[in-house]
Amino acid sequence: MAEPTETNDTDALRVVLADDHPVVRTGLAALLESVRDGSPPVRVVGVAAGGREAVRAAVTLRPHVMVMDIRMPDQNGLEATREIGRVAPAVAVLMLTMVEEDDTVFAAMRAGARG
């Protein structure tokens, strides 16, 4: 899991990053937590390297947003998104992918991704 940041949790947007590449997770966390534009701060409250771990993080950490890679080991992002919709429906899932195929984007939306 990510180390807690020095933000006030009461107004922070709580985010979990799910991607099987550590460099991507680290880079996204640094980018998101560096935004200082007057909006509520972003706090990365956890990370996941696979789909099953992402589902567990959605239930146990209760983030506002899960940033989910589509292709991950043990359970892909589409399957994990469907499961999160059942077990933690308040978590908004945003898919992160380099895939440009319309079918993949539509499949993510049908799985419950919000963007």
PDB file of C-alpha atoms in Angstrom, residues 10-101:
ATOM      1  CA  THR A  10     -11.500  15.208   5.476  1.00  0.00           C
ATOM      2  CA  ASP A  11     -11.294  17.127   2.212  1.00  0.00           C
ATOM      3  CA  ALA A  12      -8.980  14.906   0.145  1.00  0.00           C
ATOM      4  CA  LEU A  13     -10.055  12.841  -2.848  1.00  0.00           C
ATOM      5  CA  ARG A  14      -9.057   9.287  -1.851  1.00  0.00           C
ATOM      6  CA  VAL A  15      -7.571   7.294  -4.746  1.00  0.00           C
ATOM      7  CA  VAL A  16      -6.284   3.737  -5.211  1.00  0.00           C
ATOM      8  CA  LEU A  17      -4.030   3.012  -8.200  1.00  0.00           C
ATOM      9  CA  ALA A  18      -4.261  -0.450  -9.772  1.00  0.00           C
ATOM     10  CA  ASP A  19      -1.573  -1.258 -12.321  1.00  0.00           C
ATOM     11  CA  ASP A  20       0.897  -4.117 -12.590  1.00  0.00           C
ATOM     12  CA  HIS A  21       3.829  -1.821 -13.401  1.00  0.00           C
ATOM     13  CA  PRO A  22       5.462  -0.255 -10.305  1.00  0.00           C
ATOM     14  CA  VAL A  23       6.860   2.665 -12.334  1.00  0.00           C
ATOM     15  CA  VAL A  24       3.369   3.573 -13.542  1.00  0.00           C
ATOM     16  CA  ARG A  25       1.934   3.414 -10.007  1.00  0.00           C
ATOM     17  CA  THR A  26       4.757   5.510  -8.576  1.00  0.00           C
ATOM     18  CA  GLY A  27       4.598   8.080 -11.365  1.00  0.00           C
ATOM     19  CA  LEU A  28       0.819   8.441 -11.210  1.00  0.00           C
ATOM     20  CA  ALA A  29       0.894   8.784  -7.432  1.00  0.00           C
ATOM     21  CA  ALA A  30       3.508  11.542  -7.636  1.00  0.00           C
ATOM     22  CA  LEU A  31       1.607  13.349 -10.385  1.00  0.00           C
ATOM     23  CA  LEU A  32      -1.792  13.166  -8.685  1.00  0.00           C
ATOM     24  CA  GLU A  33      -0.503  14.224  -5.290  1.00  0.00           C
ATOM     25  CA  SER A  34       1.442  17.162  -6.764  1.00  0.00           C
ATOM     26  CA  VAL A  35      -1.638  18.916  -8.180  1.00  0.00           C
ATOM     27  CA  ARG A  36      -2.176  22.166  -6.296  1.00  0.00           C
ATOM     28  CA  ASP A  37      -4.829  23.988  -8.297  1.00  0.00           C
ATOM     29  CA  GLY A  38      -7.219  24.988  -5.530  1.00  0.00           C
ATOM     30  CA  SER A  39      -9.363  21.877  -5.805  1.00  0.00           C
ATOM     31  CA  PRO A  40      -9.388  19.340  -2.966  1.00  0.00           C
ATOM     32  CA  PRO A  41      -6.051  17.525  -2.685  1.00  0.00           C
ATOM     33  CA  VAL A  42      -5.640  14.011  -4.019  1.00  0.00           C
ATOM     34  CA  ARG A  43      -4.442  11.399  -1.563  1.00  0.00           C
ATOM     35  CA  VAL A  44      -3.277   8.054  -2.932  1.00  0.00           C
ATOM     36  CA  VAL A  45      -4.388   5.747  -0.128  1.00  0.00           C
ATOM     37  CA  GLY A  46      -3.264   2.499  -1.718  1.00  0.00           C
ATOM     38  CA  VAL A  47      -1.939   0.646  -4.717  1.00  0.00           C
ATOM     39  CA  ALA A  48      -2.667  -2.725  -6.266  1.00  0.00           C
ATOM     40  CA  ALA A  49      -0.578  -4.792  -8.685  1.00  0.00           C
ATOM     41  CA  GLY A  50      -3.407  -7.065  -9.840  1.00  0.00           C
ATOM     42  CA  GLY A  51      -7.159  -7.281 -10.163  1.00  0.00           C
ATOM     43  CA  ARG A  52      -7.843  -9.286  -7.022  1.00  0.00           C
ATOM     44  CA  GLU A  53      -5.711  -6.922  -4.960  1.00  0.00           C
ATOM     45  CA  ALA A  54      -7.637  -3.985  -6.483  1.00  0.00           C
ATOM     46  CA  VAL A  55     -10.961  -5.472  -5.382  1.00  0.00           C
ATOM     47  CA  ARG A  56      -9.624  -5.985  -1.843  1.00  0.00           C
ATOM     48  CA  ALA A  57      -8.345  -2.391  -1.785  1.00  0.00           C
ATOM     49  CA  ALA A  58     -11.734  -1.075  -2.932  1.00  0.00           C
ATOM     50  CA  VAL A  59     -13.444  -2.856  -0.037  1.00  0.00           C
ATOM     51  CA  THR A  60     -10.896  -2.229   2.710  1.00  0.00           C
ATOM     52  CA  LEU A  61      -9.644   1.278   1.834  1.00  0.00           C
ATOM     53  CA  ARG A  62     -12.954   2.679   0.534  1.00  0.00           C
ATOM     54  CA  PRO A  63     -11.454   5.159  -1.947  1.00  0.00           C
ATOM     55  CA  HIS A  64     -13.569   7.646  -3.839  1.00  0.00           C
ATOM     56  CA  VAL A  65     -11.811   6.644  -7.079  1.00  0.00           C
ATOM     57  CA  MET A  66      -9.978   3.557  -8.334  1.00  0.00           C
ATOM     58  CA  VAL A  67      -7.680   4.160 -11.327  1.00  0.00           C
ATOM     59  CA  MET A  68      -7.603   0.716 -12.974  1.00  0.00           C
ATOM     60  CA  ASP A  69      -5.405  -0.722 -15.705  1.00  0.00           C
ATOM     61  CA  ILE A  70      -7.286  -2.997 -18.098  1.00  0.00           C
ATOM     62  CA  ARG A  71      -4.538  -5.600 -18.462  1.00  0.00           C
ATOM     63  CA  MET A  72      -3.263  -7.006 -15.179  1.00  0.00           C
ATOM     64  CA  PRO A  73      -2.280 -10.424 -13.866  1.00  0.00           C
ATOM     65  CA  ASP A  74      -4.577 -12.740 -11.887  1.00  0.00           C
ATOM     66  CA  GLN A  75      -7.743 -10.807 -12.787  1.00  0.00           C
ATOM     67  CA  ASN A  76      -7.972  -8.218 -15.540  1.00  0.00           C
ATOM     68  CA  GLY A  77      -9.287  -4.724 -14.968  1.00  0.00           C
ATOM     69  CA  LEU A  78     -12.660  -5.430 -16.596  1.00  0.00           C
ATOM     70  CA  GLU A  79     -13.370  -8.376 -14.296  1.00  0.00           C
ATOM     71  CA  ALA A  80     -12.138  -6.434 -11.259  1.00  0.00           C
ATOM     72  CA  THR A  81     -14.339  -3.464 -12.198  1.00  0.00           C
ATOM     73  CA  ARG A  82     -17.410  -5.703 -12.419  1.00  0.00           C
ATOM     74  CA  GLU A  83     -16.632  -7.160  -9.012  1.00  0.00           C
ATOM     75  CA  ILE A  84     -16.026  -3.730  -7.458  1.00  0.00           C
ATOM     76  CA  GLY A  85     -19.420  -2.670  -8.783  1.00  0.00           C
ATOM     77  CA  ARG A  86     -20.949  -5.515  -6.753  1.00  0.00           C
ATOM     78  CA  VAL A  87     -18.916  -5.300  -3.536  1.00  0.00           C
ATOM     79  CA  ALA A  88     -18.060  -1.570  -3.358  1.00  0.00           C
ATOM     80  CA  PRO A  89     -20.527   0.280  -5.610  1.00  0.00           C
ATOM     81  CA  ALA A  90     -19.643   3.716  -4.199  1.00  0.00           C
ATOM     82  CA  VAL A  91     -16.121   3.462  -5.677  1.00  0.00           C
ATOM     83  CA  ALA A  92     -15.865   5.192  -9.059  1.00  0.00           C
ATOM     84  CA  VAL A  93     -13.589   3.245 -11.398  1.00  0.00           C
ATOM     85  CA  LEU A  94     -11.596   5.070 -14.054  1.00  0.00           C
ATOM     86  CA  MET A  95      -9.881   2.826 -16.578  1.00  0.00           C
ATOM     87  CA  LEU A  96      -6.292   3.530 -17.525  1.00  0.00           C
ATOM     88  CA  THR A  97      -5.111   1.981 -20.762  1.00  0.00           C
ATOM     89  CA  MET A  98      -3.104   2.551 -23.873  1.00  0.00           C
ATOM     90  CA  VAL A  99      -5.541   0.403 -25.851  1.00  0.00           C
ATOM     91  CA  GLU A 100      -7.355   2.449 -28.480  1.00  0.00           C
ATOM     92  CA  GLU A 101      -9.855  -0.183 -29.585  1.00  0.00           C
TER      93      GLU A 101
END
